[in-house]
XYZ file of C-alpha atoms in Angstrom:
417
model
C 47.465 65.569 31.529
C 49.168 68.899 32.178
C 49.659 69.698 28.783
C 46.275 68.848 27.639
C 44.694 71.030 30.682
C 47.141 73.811 29.660
C 45.501 74.040 26.153
C 42.444 75.331 27.275
C 44.018 78.099 29.644
C 42.724 81.520 28.133
C 43.897 85.033 28.500
C 41.936 87.276 30.695
C 42.056 90.785 32.147
C 39.665 91.096 34.962
C 38.913 93.972 37.177
C 37.421 97.068 38.313
C 38.395 100.652 37.855
C 37.336 104.368 38.530
C 34.850 103.985 35.273
C 32.193 102.363 37.303
C 33.546 101.785 40.696
C 33.286 104.567 43.631
C 36.292 105.000 45.790
C 34.397 103.482 48.514
C 34.020 100.270 46.290
C 37.699 100.585 44.963
C 39.005 100.487 48.493
C 36.918 97.183 49.040
C 38.634 95.583 46.187
C 42.290 96.933 46.770
C 45.099 94.772 47.849
C 47.837 95.533 49.747
C 51.542 94.247 48.757
C 51.136 91.248 51.236
C 47.715 90.676 49.775
C 49.128 90.307 46.375
C 51.940 87.979 47.508
C 49.443 85.514 48.914
C 47.304 85.637 46.107
C 50.124 84.929 43.797
C 51.300 82.055 46.191
C 47.542 80.895 45.927
C 47.409 81.089 42.233
C 50.419 79.107 41.490
C 49.378 76.444 43.918
C 46.311 76.323 42.087
C 47.962 75.627 38.591
C 47.428 79.267 37.050
C 50.159 79.224 34.513
C 50.735 82.918 34.431
C 49.587 86.041 36.300
C 50.010 89.882 37.336
C 48.255 91.675 39.723
C 48.057 95.418 39.967
C 46.284 97.370 42.535
C 46.366 101.458 42.551
C 44.000 104.091 43.838
C 41.924 103.903 40.292
C 42.121 100.343 39.529
C 42.621 96.669 40.871
C 43.362 94.130 37.987
C 44.477 90.882 37.413
C 46.091 89.799 34.119
C 46.444 86.113 33.611
C 45.703 82.618 31.988
C 43.013 80.601 33.507
C 40.509 77.858 32.526
C 37.667 80.218 33.269
C 37.590 83.895 34.674
C 36.030 82.760 37.935
C 39.183 81.389 38.653
C 40.909 84.998 38.683
C 37.640 86.673 40.188
C 37.561 84.023 43.267
C 41.254 84.999 43.964
C 40.673 88.680 43.859
C 37.661 88.276 46.134
C 39.260 85.929 48.542
C 42.528 88.109 49.052
C 40.031 91.693 49.188
C 37.166 92.655 51.224
C 35.185 92.615 47.791
C 32.612 89.885 46.907
C 31.373 88.235 43.866
C 28.009 89.880 44.172
C 29.754 93.032 44.279
C 32.208 92.459 41.448
C 29.524 91.030 39.059
C 27.794 94.967 39.288
C 30.908 97.177 38.803
C 33.637 94.838 37.050
C 34.696 93.841 33.887
C 36.228 90.459 31.988
C 38.098 90.839 29.138
C 39.413 88.057 27.145
C 42.249 87.335 24.432
C 42.224 90.151 21.957
C 39.956 92.242 24.284
C 42.284 91.550 27.250
C 45.492 92.942 24.954
C 43.820 96.011 24.027
C 42.747 96.541 27.507
C 46.368 96.301 28.748
C 47.766 98.536 26.065
C 45.146 101.178 26.888
C 45.734 101.165 30.623
C 49.747 100.900 30.088
C 49.890 103.907 27.690
C 47.676 106.231 29.938
C 44.462 106.258 27.669
C 42.617 104.498 30.430
C 43.735 106.821 33.189
C 41.598 108.785 35.209
C 43.604 111.745 34.254
C 44.604 111.216 30.635
C 48.085 110.585 29.953
C 49.050 109.882 33.674
C 52.294 107.616 32.868
C 52.720 106.581 36.544
C 50.581 103.314 35.707
C 53.476 101.888 33.350
C 55.862 101.867 36.186
C 53.087 99.975 38.368
C 52.477 97.547 35.656
C 56.427 97.024 35.258
C 56.551 96.561 39.154
C 53.304 93.955 38.963
C 54.868 91.871 36.167
C 58.351 91.929 37.610
C 56.887 90.603 41.139
C 55.036 87.779 39.189
C 57.999 86.513 37.261
C 59.944 86.224 40.618
C 57.318 83.723 41.433
C 57.808 82.031 38.030
C 54.242 83.280 37.106
C 55.115 84.843 33.730
C 54.782 83.047 30.673
C 56.284 84.186 27.374
C 53.041 85.344 26.090
C 52.764 87.872 29.077
C 56.277 88.720 29.049
C 56.192 89.487 25.198
C 52.872 91.626 25.719
C 54.182 93.507 28.429
C 57.281 94.409 26.722
C 55.357 95.578 23.724
C 53.145 97.562 25.868
C 56.275 99.231 27.586
C 57.350 100.161 24.057
C 54.240 101.896 22.942
C 54.261 103.865 26.390
C 57.948 105.102 25.434
C 57.081 105.824 22.103
C 53.916 107.524 23.148
C 55.851 109.641 25.547
C 58.449 110.638 23.346
C 56.560 111.024 20.086
C 53.343 112.968 21.063
C 52.291 115.498 23.541
C 49.962 113.288 25.527
C 51.929 113.408 28.548
C 52.841 117.055 28.278
C 52.835 118.707 31.557
C 52.498 117.582 35.055
C 50.090 115.105 35.713
C 48.533 112.580 38.222
C 46.370 113.013 41.265
C 49.120 114.710 43.286
C 49.463 117.001 40.489
C 45.390 117.528 40.508
C 45.489 118.132 44.387
C 47.936 121.002 43.829
C 46.168 122.598 41.193
C 43.022 122.411 43.529
C 45.108 124.459 46.171
C 46.418 126.990 43.426
C 42.857 127.304 42.161
C 41.191 127.979 45.772
C 43.855 130.149 47.379
C 45.610 133.250 46.481
C 48.898 132.104 44.810
C 51.237 134.501 47.053
C 49.247 133.729 50.196
C 50.889 131.196 52.801
C 48.902 128.477 54.126
C 50.497 125.835 56.698
C 50.452 122.400 55.064
C 50.763 119.372 56.697
C 51.395 116.165 54.268
C 50.523 113.002 56.123
C 52.040 109.961 54.312
C 55.160 109.824 52.172
C 54.969 106.610 49.998
C 55.104 107.738 46.286
C 51.936 109.846 46.100
C 53.049 111.665 48.892
C 56.350 112.292 47.248
C 54.864 113.085 44.641
C 52.693 115.583 45.968
C 55.618 117.156 47.877
C 57.598 118.038 44.830
C 54.183 119.277 43.014
C 53.867 121.580 46.135
C 57.446 122.900 45.939
C 57.321 123.217 42.067
C 54.092 124.895 41.718
C 53.553 127.047 44.841
C 55.397 129.453 46.686
C 54.877 127.876 49.908
C 57.791 126.925 51.910
C 55.574 126.247 55.451
C 55.280 122.504 54.455
C 55.315 119.699 57.345
C 55.660 116.040 56.769
C 54.534 113.336 59.143
C 55.011 109.443 58.269
C 54.566 106.572 60.821
C 58.400 105.667 59.962
C 59.957 108.887 60.572
C 63.301 108.302 58.723
C 61.467 107.992 55.452
C 59.866 111.676 55.767
C 63.322 112.916 56.901
C 64.793 111.613 53.630
C 61.979 113.497 51.591
C 62.281 116.346 53.938
C 66.306 116.725 53.487
C 65.877 117.009 49.955
C 63.365 119.972 50.069
C 64.790 121.370 53.488
C 61.460 120.716 54.984
C 60.139 120.215 58.689
C 59.372 116.526 59.993
C 57.116 115.862 62.963
C 56.771 112.787 65.089
C 53.630 110.696 64.254
C 52.468 111.073 68.015
C 52.386 115.009 66.999
C 49.729 114.590 64.413
C 46.858 115.878 66.311
C 49.060 118.949 67.445
C 49.958 119.408 63.801
C 46.581 119.313 62.149
C 45.211 121.798 64.603
C 47.953 124.290 63.418
C 47.332 123.432 59.820
C 45.340 124.965 57.077
C 45.437 122.187 54.699
C 46.191 118.678 55.362
C 46.994 116.174 52.721
C 46.317 112.353 53.590
C 48.286 109.838 51.527
C 49.257 106.885 54.066
C 48.098 104.055 51.797
C 46.590 102.343 55.013
C 43.618 99.900 54.587
C 41.819 101.863 57.389
C 41.040 105.514 57.917
C 43.861 107.094 59.623
C 42.349 110.550 60.338
C 38.771 111.368 61.806
C 37.183 114.208 63.590
C 38.581 112.878 66.928
C 41.874 114.138 65.571
C 40.719 117.860 64.898
C 40.565 120.118 67.723
C 40.563 123.581 65.853
C 38.050 125.842 64.937
C 39.862 127.483 62.209
C 39.179 126.744 58.684
C 40.712 123.397 57.486
C 40.942 122.035 54.073
C 41.552 117.921 53.866
C 42.595 116.236 50.673
C 42.593 112.721 50.763
C 44.466 111.107 48.207
C 44.211 107.560 49.154
C 42.569 104.217 48.354
C 40.662 103.138 50.587
C 39.809 106.381 52.020
C 42.164 107.094 54.800
C 39.878 110.009 56.292
C 36.796 109.311 57.787
C 33.508 110.836 56.447
C 32.814 111.945 59.860
C 34.977 114.860 59.607
C 32.455 116.267 57.622
C 30.396 117.027 60.883
C 32.778 119.675 61.335
C 31.358 122.969 60.207
C 35.377 124.278 59.510
C 36.203 121.287 57.992
C 36.200 120.754 54.015
C 37.051 116.922 52.654
C 37.970 116.616 48.985
C 38.635 113.072 47.931
C 40.667 112.037 44.996
C 37.754 111.402 42.793
C 36.776 114.992 43.060
C 40.256 115.997 42.412
C 40.651 113.733 39.352
C 37.729 115.557 37.820
C 39.546 118.889 37.841
C 40.137 119.938 34.307
C 42.658 122.725 33.032
C 44.046 123.518 29.600
C 46.876 121.331 29.736
C 44.814 118.064 30.326
C 41.955 119.240 27.621
C 44.906 119.810 25.174
C 45.799 116.151 25.712
C 42.578 114.544 23.959
C 43.966 116.024 20.678
C 47.024 113.745 20.834
C 44.847 110.507 21.297
C 44.699 109.726 17.574
C 48.395 109.842 17.287
C 48.847 107.636 20.584
C 46.255 105.261 18.790
C 48.307 104.982 15.695
C 51.747 104.173 17.825
C 49.610 101.528 19.784
C 48.278 99.828 16.567
C 51.429 100.032 15.165
C 53.069 97.866 17.965
C 50.164 95.839 18.747
C 50.044 94.509 15.305
C 53.899 93.398 15.546
C 52.272 91.450 18.539
C 49.782 89.842 16.731
C 52.191 88.603 13.983
C 54.506 87.243 16.978
C 51.118 85.866 18.468
C 50.039 83.931 15.040
C 53.535 82.718 14.565
C 53.561 81.297 17.979
C 50.295 79.518 17.588
C 51.167 77.221 14.688
C 55.140 76.883 15.513
C 54.845 73.995 17.641
C 52.912 72.206 14.921
C 55.203 73.204 12.075
C 57.952 72.029 14.183
C 56.415 68.664 14.915
C 55.546 68.492 11.243
C 59.322 69.066 10.281
C 60.414 66.390 12.607
C 58.018 63.791 11.193
C 59.001 64.604 7.327
C 62.626 63.905 8.766
C 61.740 60.854 10.236
C 60.286 59.436 6.952
C 63.147 60.896 5.167
C 65.352 59.011 7.298
C 63.482 55.815 6.768
C 63.265 56.271 2.971
C 66.782 56.773 2.823
C 67.966 53.916 4.684
C 65.409 51.329 3.044
C 66.851 52.381 -0.566
C 70.536 53.077 0.179
C 71.396 49.557 -0.389
C 68.535 49.223 -3.410
C 70.197 51.873 -5.478
C 73.617 51.623 -7.293
C 76.072 54.283 -6.560
C 73.680 55.793 -4.044
C 74.649 59.239 -3.257
C 73.715 59.970 0.848
C 74.636 63.593 0.514
C 72.505 64.555 -2.700
C 69.781 62.630 -1.141
C 69.710 64.474 2.018
C 70.036 67.852 -0.023
C 67.085 67.379 -2.226
C 64.994 65.682 0.463
C 65.630 68.711 2.843
C 64.634 70.999 0.065
C 61.298 68.892 -0.310
C 60.702 69.135 3.425
C 61.330 73.006 3.407
C 58.552 73.385 0.753
C 56.121 70.873 2.230
C 56.556 72.749 5.684
C 56.482 76.275 3.748
C 52.966 75.523 2.157
C 51.681 74.356 5.504
C 52.635 77.205 7.364
C 51.102 79.592 4.743
C 47.868 77.795 4.812
C 47.767 78.219 8.585
C 48.599 81.771 8.472
C 45.381 82.284 5.861
C 43.187 80.134 8.026
C 42.840 82.684 10.776
C 39.557 81.988 12.425
C 39.703 78.259 11.781
C 43.457 77.923 12.830
C 42.838 75.394 15.496
C 40.831 73.204 13.364
C 43.488 73.345 10.815
C 46.296 72.294 13.065
C 43.875 69.785 14.760
C 43.767 68.346 11.036
C 47.457 68.071 10.369
C 48.140 66.480 13.944
C 45.516 63.835 12.682
C 46.783 63.334 9.530
C 50.583 63.054 10.289
C 50.114 61.743 13.685
C 51.905 64.631 15.259
C 52.812 64.560 18.895
C 50.668 67.428 20.627
C 52.797 70.286 21.771
C 51.558 72.872 23.382
C 53.289 76.452 24.088
């Protein structure tokens, strides 16, 4: 029964991204690490054979095999704050080849909010690694993600699609550079030292001459590790309100599921720029009620264009050639994999017929030569199998019908990969 059911599983990519979902809606569908763990546990219990989940500031997506995409949509909505009705308005569902194409586009930075942002491939690697720890990655998806990783590496080394610094963290620094004099000294507070916070800190040090940067994190020792690397000041979480009052720029990247900064924390009349780099939003919209505060969210930062990003568009065709090259290799593997079980079963069937015929004629033929009989029969089996393999390759659209016919004619055992 399990094998028969597995035959009807289809590969899907479902999710929401910055293309149609604003920051608030992406926040509703975002998944915390614990939520992803719970989702994977439930998927395994429900018989989903293979599934990987990614949730970043720009997208939340599920890649996996299911009998119907609603199985995956239901899992996403049950473990996030999004609803099926909301999903239907802003989401996408890709199937089989289109799902493959989507994963290649995402993993190589072509579908990133900032073109050429290669942070996503690291996030995909971690997502697939986590699923593998739950034994939720089948050979198909493992081969597919390895192909995407290979394409990402080649694009990075063979084109200039990823030239220059990128990502939302870089865009935030670009915004600061464009809105403040380069040699002026702003007091900057970075609240949150996760991956985005760390990258922002590095970009601040690298691209500005500002040394007045203070780090605050709920877990102080994490902030201290980063501060030690760059010789920066660290303050306790309890000092956040006091530190905001002394700041010109507040960068928030806490990764919390609810806002961590609101107007109740701001007791200063001096101009304050707040950059919220988080999904869900970590800064309450009520800060806009304060005349001295300017709030910029990452969606606005991502729309910042500069010469580096504009130049990248010219390298898209080169990237697409590399993707097509590696994707075609994956397709060849995929095609051979589709009829490999049938060909294996056919060879076994022909081998059984050979053994039966040899056994039946061994005593009937004078001076019967077992070795020659085996050699000739094996060559015939290889030729027959080769003809059938070529036929299946040529069928393409009707391959499933051809496989079914072979199974019926030779009464082969149903084998499903």
